[in-house]
Tab-separated table of C-alpha atoms and ligand atoms in Angstrom:
chain	number	residue	atom	x	y	z
A	189	MET	CA	37.682	98.029	150.536
A	190	ARG	CA	34.162	96.704	151.033
A	191	ASP	CA	35.833	93.377	151.360
A	192	HIS	CA	38.074	94.432	154.186
A	193	ALA	CA	35.727	96.253	156.535
A	194	PRO	CA	33.888	93.244	157.920
A	195	ARG	CA	37.121	91.362	158.390
A	196	LEU	CA	38.593	94.200	160.415
A	197	LEU	CA	35.483	94.348	162.546
A	198	SER	CA	35.647	90.686	163.311
A	199	SER	CA	39.396	90.692	163.933
A	200	PRO	CA	40.358	90.366	167.594
A	201	ALA	CA	41.679	93.775	168.573
A	202	SER	CA	44.096	92.712	171.252
A	203	PRO	CA	47.541	91.281	170.594
A	204	THR	CA	46.968	88.897	173.480
A	205	SER	CA	44.443	87.113	171.316
A	206	PRO	CA	46.030	84.472	169.052
A	207	GLY	CA	43.749	85.527	166.196
A	208	PHE	CA	45.326	88.984	166.206
A	209	TRP	CA	48.470	87.576	164.588
A	210	ARG	CA	47.651	86.560	161.069
A	211	SER	CA	50.849	86.046	159.112
A	212	PRO	CA	50.734	82.632	157.473
A	213	LEU	CA	54.534	82.528	157.651
A	214	ARG	CA	54.605	81.904	161.374
A	215	GLY	CA	55.015	78.354	162.525
A	216	VAL	CA	57.449	76.209	164.434
A	217	ARG	CA	59.314	75.255	161.278
A	218	PHE	CA	59.977	78.829	160.165
A	219	THR	CA	61.189	79.690	163.664
A	220	ALA	CA	63.227	76.489	163.872
A	221	VAL	CA	65.298	77.257	160.769
A	222	LEU	CA	66.134	80.752	162.025
A	223	GLY	CA	66.762	79.440	165.545
A	224	LEU	CA	69.279	76.854	164.379
A	225	VAL	CA	71.173	79.488	162.364
A	226	LEU	CA	71.310	81.684	165.468
A	227	LEU	CA	72.388	78.766	167.642
A	228	ALA	CA	75.489	78.306	165.506
A	229	GLY	CA	76.089	82.008	164.823
A	230	ILE	CA	75.645	83.294	168.351
A	231	THR	CA	77.886	80.568	169.741
A	232	VAL	CA	80.652	81.838	167.461
A	233	MET	CA	79.838	85.413	168.546
A	234	PHE	CA	80.185	84.474	172.208
A	235	VAL	CA	83.484	82.664	171.756
A	236	THR	CA	85.037	85.386	169.571
A	237	GLY	CA	83.716	87.969	172.039
A	238	LEU	CA	85.417	86.329	175.023
A	239	VAL	CA	88.541	85.937	172.930
A	240	SER	CA	88.465	89.642	172.119
A	241	TYR	CA	88.097	90.461	175.767
A	242	ALA	CA	91.033	88.212	176.697
A	243	ALA	CA	93.145	89.802	173.952
A	244	TYR	CA	92.697	93.159	175.583
A	245	ASN	CA	94.850	92.136	178.590
A	246	PRO	CA	91.970	93.003	180.920
A	247	ASP	CA	93.612	91.667	184.035
A	248	LEU	CA	96.404	94.188	183.731
A	249	SER	CA	93.919	96.273	185.702
A	250	PRO	CA	93.324	99.027	186.231
A	251	VAL	CA	95.080	100.108	183.066
A	252	ASN	CA	93.363	98.239	180.248
A	253	ASP	CA	90.037	97.402	181.774
A	254	LYS	CA	88.148	98.800	184.672
A	255	THR	CA	85.297	96.308	184.609
A	256	PRO	CA	84.458	95.866	188.274
A	257	ASP	CA	84.023	92.507	189.941
A	258	LYS	CA	84.793	90.233	187.026
A	259	GLY	CA	85.372	87.462	189.538
A	260	ILE	CA	84.884	84.029	188.019
A	261	LEU	CA	83.708	85.616	184.772
A	262	GLY	CA	87.393	86.223	184.171
A	263	PHE	CA	88.144	82.512	184.464
A	264	TYR	CA	89.187	82.098	180.843
A	265	LEU	CA	91.671	84.953	180.796
A	266	PHE	CA	95.127	83.952	179.698
A	267	ALA	CA	98.250	85.600	178.344
A	268	TRP	CA	97.182	86.464	174.816
A	269	PRO	CA	99.670	84.928	172.351
A	270	THR	CA	101.730	86.969	169.896
A	271	GLY	CA	101.155	84.645	166.965
A	272	PRO	CA	99.967	84.018	164.402
A	273	THR	CA	100.271	87.752	163.705
A	274	TRP	CA	96.800	87.832	162.077
A	275	LEU	CA	95.100	86.178	165.060
A	276	TYR	CA	93.104	89.168	166.325
A	277	ARG	CA	92.468	90.315	162.779
A	278	LEU	CA	90.673	87.018	162.202
A	279	THR	CA	88.800	86.642	165.484
A	280	GLN	CA	87.582	90.227	165.653
A	281	GLY	CA	86.823	90.453	161.920
A	282	VAL	CA	84.623	87.373	162.361
A	283	HIS	CA	82.981	88.823	165.478
A	284	VAL	CA	81.987	92.110	163.849
A	285	THR	CA	81.148	90.892	160.341
A	286	LEU	CA	79.220	87.854	161.577
A	287	GLY	CA	77.360	90.011	164.099
A	288	LEU	CA	76.186	92.353	161.349
A	289	THR	CA	75.292	89.426	159.100
A	290	LEU	CA	73.118	87.854	161.802
A	291	ILE	CA	70.968	90.965	162.323
A	292	PRO	CA	68.260	90.043	159.758
A	293	VAL	CA	68.121	86.495	161.156
A	294	LEU	CA	67.748	87.790	164.708
A	295	LEU	CA	64.999	90.235	163.739
A	296	ALA	CA	63.127	87.610	161.722
A	297	LYS	CA	63.399	85.141	164.582
A	298	LEU	CA	62.014	87.653	167.086
A	299	TRP	CA	59.226	88.590	164.669
A	300	SER	CA	58.352	84.925	164.217
A	301	VAL	CA	57.718	84.396	167.936
A	302	VAL	CA	56.300	87.781	168.871
A	303	PRO	CA	52.732	86.439	169.428
A	304	ARG	CA	54.121	84.304	172.255
A	305	LEU	CA	55.308	87.447	173.990
A	306	PHE	CA	51.689	88.496	174.413
A	307	ALA	CA	50.226	85.072	175.167
A	308	LEU	CA	47.907	84.814	178.164
A	309	PRO	CA	47.899	83.869	180.949
A	310	PRO	CA	51.300	85.462	181.634
A	311	ALA	CA	52.269	82.451	183.710
A	312	ARG	CA	50.515	79.139	184.217
A	313	SER	CA	52.915	77.876	186.848
A	314	LEU	CA	56.125	78.794	188.600
A	315	ALA	CA	58.108	76.889	185.978
A	316	HIS	CA	56.281	78.709	183.219
A	317	ALA	CA	56.887	82.051	184.930
A	318	LEU	CA	60.613	81.294	185.155
A	319	GLU	CA	60.685	80.296	181.509
A	320	ARG	CA	59.082	83.565	180.505
A	321	ILE	CA	61.495	85.619	182.596
A	322	SER	CA	64.382	83.800	180.947
A	323	LEU	CA	62.846	84.706	177.581
A	324	LEU	CA	62.830	88.371	178.540
A	325	LEU	CA	66.536	88.110	179.389
A	326	LEU	CA	67.081	86.308	176.099
A	327	VAL	CA	65.272	88.826	173.898
A	328	GLY	CA	66.388	91.876	175.857
A	329	GLY	CA	69.953	90.573	176.042
A	330	ALA	CA	70.112	89.874	172.310
A	331	LEU	CA	68.795	93.325	171.410
A	332	PHE	CA	71.149	94.923	173.930
A	333	GLU	CA	74.254	93.104	172.683
A	334	PHE	CA	73.532	93.753	169.019
A	335	ALA	CA	72.626	97.396	169.665
A	336	THR	CA	75.692	98.195	171.794
A	337	GLY	CA	77.920	96.351	169.322
A	338	VAL	CA	76.554	98.202	166.302
A	339	LEU	CA	76.720	101.560	168.072
A	340	ASN	CA	80.291	100.907	169.062
A	341	ILE	CA	81.506	100.073	165.569
A	342	GLN	CA	79.470	102.793	163.854
A	343	LEU	CA	79.831	105.709	166.205
A	344	ASP	CA	83.348	105.167	167.394
A	345	TYR	CA	82.969	104.592	171.090
A	346	VAL	CA	79.858	106.519	172.022
A	347	PHE	CA	80.429	105.191	175.487
A	348	PRO	CA	84.206	105.123	175.876
A	349	GLY	CA	85.273	103.033	178.798
A	350	SER	CA	81.785	101.913	179.635
A	351	PHE	CA	81.301	99.905	176.429
A	352	TYR	CA	83.431	97.061	177.744
A	353	PRO	CA	81.548	96.433	181.012
A	354	LEU	CA	78.183	96.916	179.273
A	355	HIS	CA	78.891	94.556	176.409
A	356	PHE	CA	80.747	92.131	178.699
A	357	TYR	CA	78.063	91.730	181.372
A	358	GLY	CA	75.331	91.929	178.731
A	359	ALA	CA	76.977	88.981	176.986
A	360	TRP	CA	76.968	86.857	180.125
A	361	VAL	CA	73.343	87.605	180.978
A	362	PHE	CA	72.290	86.971	177.410
A	363	PHE	CA	74.366	83.840	176.948
A	364	THR	CA	73.099	82.241	180.141
A	365	ALA	CA	69.510	82.687	178.967
A	366	PHE	CA	70.578	81.573	175.474
A	367	VAL	CA	72.052	78.294	176.737
A	368	ALA	CA	68.909	77.539	178.762
A	369	HIS	CA	66.758	78.325	175.737
A	370	ALA	CA	68.910	76.289	173.352
A	371	VAL	CA	68.873	73.260	175.668
A	372	LEU	CA	65.074	73.454	175.893
A	373	LYS	CA	64.319	74.140	172.247
A	374	THR	CA	67.009	72.622	170.036
A	375	PRO	CA	65.558	69.084	169.970
A	376	ALA	CA	62.177	70.463	168.860
A	377	ALA	CA	63.827	72.709	166.291
A	378	ILE	CA	65.773	69.823	164.786
A	379	SER	CA	62.730	67.587	164.557
A	380	ALA	CA	60.707	70.433	163.025
A	381	VAL	CA	63.334	70.903	160.334
A	382	ARG	CA	63.462	67.114	159.753
A	383	ARG	CA	59.688	67.008	159.280
A	384	MET	CA	59.911	69.944	156.909
A	385	ARG	CA	62.596	68.138	154.912
A	386	ALA	CA	60.368	65.068	154.781
A	387	GLY	CA	57.613	67.275	153.384
A	388	GLU	CA	55.101	66.493	156.119
A	389	PRO	CA	52.136	68.856	156.402
A	390	GLU	CA	51.553	70.968	159.459
A	391	GLY	CA	48.889	73.085	161.028
A	392	PRO	CA	47.536	74.211	164.374
A	393	GLU	CA	46.612	70.582	165.013
A	394	GLY	CA	49.964	69.236	163.907
A	395	PRO	CA	50.406	66.412	161.435
A	396	GLU	CA	47.998	63.574	161.919
A	397	GLY	CA	49.064	60.040	161.397
A	398	PRO	CA	47.975	56.556	162.189
A	399	GLU	CA	51.099	55.949	164.276
A	400	GLY	CA	50.824	57.117	167.844
A	401	PRO	CA	49.372	60.316	169.278
A	402	ALA	CA	49.501	63.566	167.300
A	403	PRO	CA	52.423	65.783	168.381
A	404	GLU	CA	51.876	69.005	170.319
A	405	PRO	CA	49.852	71.567	168.391
A	406	ASP	CA	51.954	74.228	166.673
A	407	VAL	CA	51.345	77.272	168.874
A	408	LEU	CA	53.087	79.571	166.426
A	409	VAL	CA	50.712	78.896	163.528
A	410	SER	CA	47.986	81.546	163.308
A	411	PRO	CA	44.491	80.136	163.939
A	412	ARG	CA	43.152	82.413	161.189
A	413	PRO	CA	46.000	82.949	158.742
A	414	ALA	CA	45.743	85.689	156.127
A	415	GLU	CA	46.273	84.948	152.440
A	416	PRO	CA	49.991	84.322	151.879
A	417	THR	CA	51.819	86.948	149.819
A	418	VAL	CA	55.096	85.081	149.951
A	419	SER	CA	55.950	81.483	150.677
A	420	ARG	CA	57.859	80.506	153.794
A	421	ARG	CA	60.740	79.473	151.627
A	422	GLY	CA	60.579	82.868	149.911
A	423	ALA	CA	60.601	84.646	153.270
A	424	LEU	CA	63.643	82.652	154.394
A	425	TRP	CA	65.410	83.575	151.158
A	426	ALA	CA	64.598	87.239	151.818
A	427	VAL	CA	66.140	87.002	155.289
A	428	GLY	CA	69.155	85.219	153.819
A	429	GLY	CA	69.389	87.879	151.121
A	430	GLY	CA	69.382	90.611	153.752
A	431	SER	CA	72.179	88.819	155.587
A	432	LEU	CA	74.131	88.403	152.373
A	433	LEU	CA	73.783	92.103	151.613
A	434	LEU	CA	75.059	93.054	155.076
A	435	PHE	CA	77.910	90.587	154.719
A	436	ALA	CA	78.879	91.914	151.288
A	437	THR	CA	78.878	95.521	152.492
A	438	SER	CA	80.790	94.690	155.707
A	439	VAL	CA	83.469	92.128	154.982
A	440	GLY	CA	85.632	94.676	153.118
A	441	ARG	CA	86.547	96.334	156.402
A	442	SER	CA	89.021	93.498	156.965
A	443	PHE	CA	90.831	93.788	153.624
A	444	ASP	CA	92.740	96.727	152.177
A	445	ALA	CA	91.741	95.902	148.608
A	446	LEU	CA	88.033	95.641	149.459
A	447	ARG	CA	87.861	98.543	151.906
A	448	ARG	CA	85.809	100.698	149.528
A	449	THR	CA	83.114	98.011	149.409
A	450	ALA	CA	82.638	98.234	153.179
A	451	LEU	CA	79.748	100.658	152.815
A	452	LEU	CA	78.613	100.041	156.367
A	453	ALA	CA	81.959	100.772	157.972
A	454	PRO	CA	82.062	104.302	159.361
A	455	HIS	CA	83.679	106.734	156.959
A	456	GLY	CA	84.509	109.561	159.309
A	457	TRP	CA	88.166	108.594	159.246
A	458	ALA	CA	90.844	110.784	157.779
A	459	ASP	CA	91.771	109.911	154.223
A	460	PRO	CA	95.128	108.165	154.657
A	461	GLY	CA	96.139	109.109	151.099
A	462	SER	CA	98.621	106.915	149.258
A	463	GLY	CA	102.284	106.077	149.735
A	464	PRO	CA	104.015	104.246	152.597
A	465	ASN	CA	101.765	105.815	155.256
A	466	GLY	CA	98.660	105.403	153.093
A	467	PHE	CA	96.708	102.941	155.234
A	468	GLN	CA	93.794	103.179	157.626
A	469	ILE	CA	93.945	105.858	160.318
A	470	ASN	CA	91.897	105.581	163.465
A	471	LYS	CA	92.470	108.871	165.298
A	472	THR	CA	94.412	111.694	163.671
A	473	ALA	CA	97.118	113.683	165.415
A	474	ALA	CA	94.862	116.743	165.222
A	475	TYR	CA	92.008	114.848	166.896
A	476	ALA	CA	94.332	113.627	169.643
A	477	GLY	CA	95.584	117.189	170.185
A	478	ILE	CA	99.211	116.432	169.345
A	479	ALA	CA	100.939	119.731	168.570
A	480	PRO	CA	103.795	119.556	166.026
A	481	ALA	CA	106.008	121.466	168.487
A	482	GLU	CA	105.773	118.582	171.017
A	483	THR	CA	107.061	116.040	168.532
A	484	ALA	CA	109.879	118.153	167.060
A	485	ALA	CA	113.432	116.797	167.299
A	486	ASP	CA	114.504	119.268	169.999
A	487	ALA	CA	111.378	118.761	172.128
A	488	TRP	CA	110.438	115.086	172.132
A	489	ARG	CA	112.191	112.654	174.450
A	490	LEU	CA	111.093	109.105	175.125
A	491	VAL	CA	111.142	108.418	178.854
A	492	VAL	CA	111.939	104.790	179.713
A	493	ARG	CA	111.649	103.741	183.339
A	494	GLY	CA	112.573	100.446	184.950
A	495	ARG	CA	114.478	98.592	187.651
A	496	SER	CA	117.721	100.460	187.139
A	497	GLY	CA	116.275	103.933	186.782
A	498	THR	CA	115.115	106.261	184.011
A	499	VAL	CA	116.624	107.029	180.627
A	500	ARG	CA	115.611	109.742	178.166
A	501	LEU	CA	116.068	109.124	174.458
A	502	SER	CA	115.688	111.429	171.481
A	503	ARG	CA	114.496	110.048	168.163
A	504	ALA	CA	118.135	110.164	166.976
A	505	ASP	CA	119.177	108.103	170.026
A	506	LEU	CA	116.524	105.530	169.195
A	507	LEU	CA	117.650	105.374	165.561
A	508	ALA	CA	121.170	104.642	166.798
A	509	LEU	CA	120.014	101.551	168.765
A	510	PRO	CA	120.085	98.121	167.053
A	511	PRO	CA	117.258	98.264	164.491
A	512	ALA	CA	114.550	95.642	164.165
A	513	SER	CA	111.646	95.226	161.807
A	514	ALA	CA	108.466	93.182	161.478
A	515	ALA	CA	105.520	92.858	159.081
A	516	LEU	CA	102.396	93.290	161.211
A	517	PRO	CA	98.776	94.257	160.607
A	518	ILE	CA	96.645	96.587	162.701
A	519	ALA	CA	93.347	95.041	163.765
A	520	CYS	CA	90.846	97.229	165.596
A	521	VAL	CA	88.196	96.030	168.036
A	522	GLU	CA	85.731	97.725	165.658
A	523	GLY	CA	86.430	94.938	163.182
A	524	TRP	CA	88.473	96.780	160.563
A	525	SER	CA	92.014	95.711	159.912
A	526	THR	CA	94.891	96.473	157.591
A	527	SER	CA	97.113	93.976	155.878
A	528	ALA	CA	100.605	93.615	157.286
A	529	GLN	CA	102.702	96.790	157.125
A	530	TRP	CA	106.476	96.812	157.328
A	531	TRP	CA	107.400	98.446	160.628
A	532	ARG	CA	110.924	99.377	161.658
A	533	GLY	CA	112.169	100.602	164.997
A	534	VAL	CA	113.518	99.296	168.277
A	535	ARG	CA	112.502	96.084	170.024
A	536	LEU	CA	110.535	96.647	173.227
A	537	ARG	CA	112.684	94.020	174.908
A	538	ASP	CA	115.837	95.958	173.973
A	539	LEU	CA	114.341	99.021	175.660
A	540	ALA	CA	113.542	96.881	178.718
A	541	ALA	CA	117.187	95.809	178.760
A	542	LEU	CA	118.257	99.466	178.897
A	543	VAL	CA	116.511	99.889	182.247
A	544	GLY	CA	117.606	96.742	184.025
A	545	PHE	CA	115.603	93.884	182.530
A	546	ALA	CA	118.253	92.196	180.415
A	547	ASP	CA	116.847	88.652	180.237
A	548	ASP	CA	113.469	88.839	181.908
A	549	PRO	CA	111.316	91.467	180.205
A	550	PRO	CA	108.319	92.328	182.420
A	551	ASP	CA	104.934	93.900	181.638
A	552	VAL	CA	105.097	97.455	180.351
A	553	PHE	CA	102.842	100.441	180.821
A	554	VAL	CA	102.757	102.643	177.712
A	555	GLU	CA	101.715	106.289	177.867
A	556	SER	CA	101.057	108.635	174.974
A	557	LEU	CA	101.675	112.334	174.562
A	558	GLN	CA	97.937	112.514	174.051
A	559	ARG	CA	96.161	114.136	176.952
A	560	HIS	CA	92.533	113.657	175.957
A	561	GLY	CA	90.445	110.734	174.750
A	562	ALA	CA	90.138	107.109	175.643
A	563	PHE	CA	93.452	105.618	174.494
A	564	ARG	CA	96.181	107.609	176.086
A	565	SER	CA	97.780	104.499	177.553
A	566	GLY	CA	97.838	100.733	177.455
A	567	ALA	CA	99.554	97.848	179.182
A	568	LEU	CA	101.374	95.007	177.464
A	569	ARG	CA	102.175	91.667	179.001
A	570	ALA	CA	105.632	90.227	179.514
A	571	ASN	CA	105.079	87.669	176.711
A	572	GLN	CA	104.302	90.528	174.325
A	573	VAL	CA	107.362	92.511	175.392
A	574	ALA	CA	109.558	89.420	175.009
A	575	ASP	CA	108.500	88.798	171.381
A	576	GLY	CA	111.216	90.153	169.085
A	577	ARG	CA	108.554	91.486	166.708
A	578	SER	CA	107.072	93.813	169.322
A	579	LEU	CA	108.471	97.201	168.396
A	580	LEU	CA	108.566	100.799	169.273
A	581	ALA	CA	108.189	101.671	165.585
A	582	LEU	CA	109.856	104.737	164.108
A	583	SER	CA	109.073	104.131	160.467
A	584	VAL	CA	106.611	102.194	158.339
A	585	ASN	CA	107.030	100.790	154.847
A	586	GLY	CA	110.408	102.507	154.567
A	587	GLU	CA	109.375	106.032	155.598
A	588	PRO	CA	109.209	107.841	158.934
A	589	LEU	CA	105.818	107.470	160.601
A	590	SER	CA	103.391	110.175	159.517
A	591	PRO	CA	101.951	112.368	162.274
A	592	ASP	CA	98.647	110.496	162.040
A	593	HIS	CA	100.333	107.108	162.396
A	594	GLY	CA	102.041	108.128	165.617
A	595	PHE	CA	105.234	110.116	164.828
A	596	PRO	CA	107.742	110.220	166.515
A	597	ALA	CA	107.162	106.634	167.774
A	598	ARG	CA	104.367	104.124	168.211
A	599	VAL	CA	104.023	100.682	169.698
A	600	ILE	CA	103.227	97.772	167.406
A	601	VAL	CA	102.686	94.260	168.806
A	602	PRO	CA	101.960	91.070	166.848
A	603	ALA	CA	98.404	89.663	167.118
A	604	ALA	CA	97.293	92.296	169.637
A	605	PRO	CA	94.143	94.427	169.348
A	606	GLY	CA	94.865	97.755	167.621
A	607	VAL	CA	94.030	99.676	170.748
A	608	LEU	CA	97.215	98.384	172.413
A	609	ASN	CA	99.346	99.869	169.612
A	610	THR	CA	99.692	103.238	171.323
A	611	LYS	CA	100.665	106.157	169.073
A	612	TRP	CA	102.753	109.265	169.934
A	613	VAL	CA	104.460	107.365	172.751
A	614	ALA	CA	105.914	109.527	175.505
A	615	ARG	CA	106.768	107.080	178.284
A	616	LEU	CA	107.396	103.365	178.835
A	617	THR	CA	107.360	101.994	182.375
A	618	PHE	CA	108.683	98.429	182.650
A	619	GLY	CA	107.680	96.270	185.616
A	620	ASP	CA	105.742	97.269	188.708
A	621	LEU	CA	102.331	97.564	187.128
B	750	MTE	N1	97.561	107.667	171.459
B	750	MTE	C1	96.656	106.914	170.800
B	750	MTE	N2	97.039	105.721	170.301
B	750	MTE	C2	96.134	104.937	169.654
B	750	MTE	C3	94.805	105.350	169.486
B	750	MTE	C4	94.433	106.605	170.012
B	750	MTE	O1	93.285	107.058	169.886
B	750	MTE	N3	95.389	107.374	170.657
B	750	MTE	N4	93.920	104.514	168.853
B	750	MTE	C5	94.240	103.088	168.946
B	750	MTE	C6	93.333	102.271	168.197
B	750	MTE	S1	91.794	101.996	168.866
B	750	MTE	C7	93.718	101.651	167.045
B	750	MTE	S2	92.714	100.558	166.272
B	750	MTE	C8	95.037	101.911	166.426
B	750	MTE	C9	94.819	102.408	165.040
B	750	MTE	O2	96.016	102.742	164.463
B	750	MTE	P1	96.095	103.648	163.162
B	750	MTE	O3	95.260	104.872	163.399
B	750	MTE	O4	97.524	103.923	162.980
B	750	MTE	O5	95.562	102.839	162.034
B	750	MTE	O6	95.776	102.869	167.148
B	750	MTE	C10	95.666	102.797	168.545
B	750	MTE	N5	96.570	103.749	169.158
B	751	MO	MO1	90.787	100.461	167.630
């Protein structure tokens, strides 16, 4: 203790003073390694994020997405394909699992540069001021995107409806700052890692050599470093270990056999039990407020509307139509997915044909019996309706759908986000969206 008192007294009290920050781990090289990992990882996050947004059929507004004023930010939207059937399972599994895995790297990276946040003067020039504002967008945007993403997958839509615009616009703000930052810093990061590989020394003064002028001083190295308790390499391994742990406890959400290892996936779901209907359930019939009386044989009628009028079909009527089946997974925006299940029912395009769209199936608006909650309805594109594997499913794995899986009938579409697979379907409206 006697040893420490004088040191504390002499330590600069304000975080704006470089001497305040004493970790010997900080330095351009430590930051560079983490920064290059984030450069690759966040680029994949951005691409899979846009892909996820496109998969949601957001321009079938106002049904699927109410994000206002997308404008040119919707430039990449296209008709989401219906194959391969595991497409969304892959892209969204990567988005969620990679996002969780990157959290330790992001936090370590922010920690490694935190002294710069306090550096004085706040701005030396207009250019410097702009750079610092872009850094605020970068740091704030990263924290915002990771926080909203984690909340969404853990707490099951704490902000239903508003998650999409928040995460969507947040991504654009963040990614713009990220690109500017990456363009400015990547060359320095690569050369820092090269020097580290070559085993060159470093310090506040930078390596000295006979050839040419000494490079810029390393502003991230503490001018009065404390005694190291762990090496830089050790610290990087710890960050990597944290990422590995998150990966190992997350990746199981995408695989039936590993689901129990997905410790970080929310476990508030109903136990699906075993048997043909024994796979992941998102919202139960009880949660959705579906009363058994509404789905009974004498009560439930599917209403199909289209060009030639309206038809009403009982479950027995549907079972009498030409049957079709397809092996398709369910892949939720929250990152979990099931392996392919064997669905059997009626083709959506055959239902379109019943109401006047014999050879040109249009978009369809799907409404559920459900009266409360976020996913009472969804819109599917013409290309999805036209695919012969897109079904109004009546049974799964050889048994009638269970109430929780959408009895009497649910939509199932290849490669689409789970949210478009509306359960407890009450009405299909073809065309005229
Ligand atoms: N009516 C209705 N359909 C719905 C939902 C819902 O809450 N209500 N959830 C959707 C979401 S977000 C997903 S991921 C899938 C999940 O299907 P499962 O619960 O059968 O696994 O159903 C979709 N269909
Ligand atoms: Mo979902």
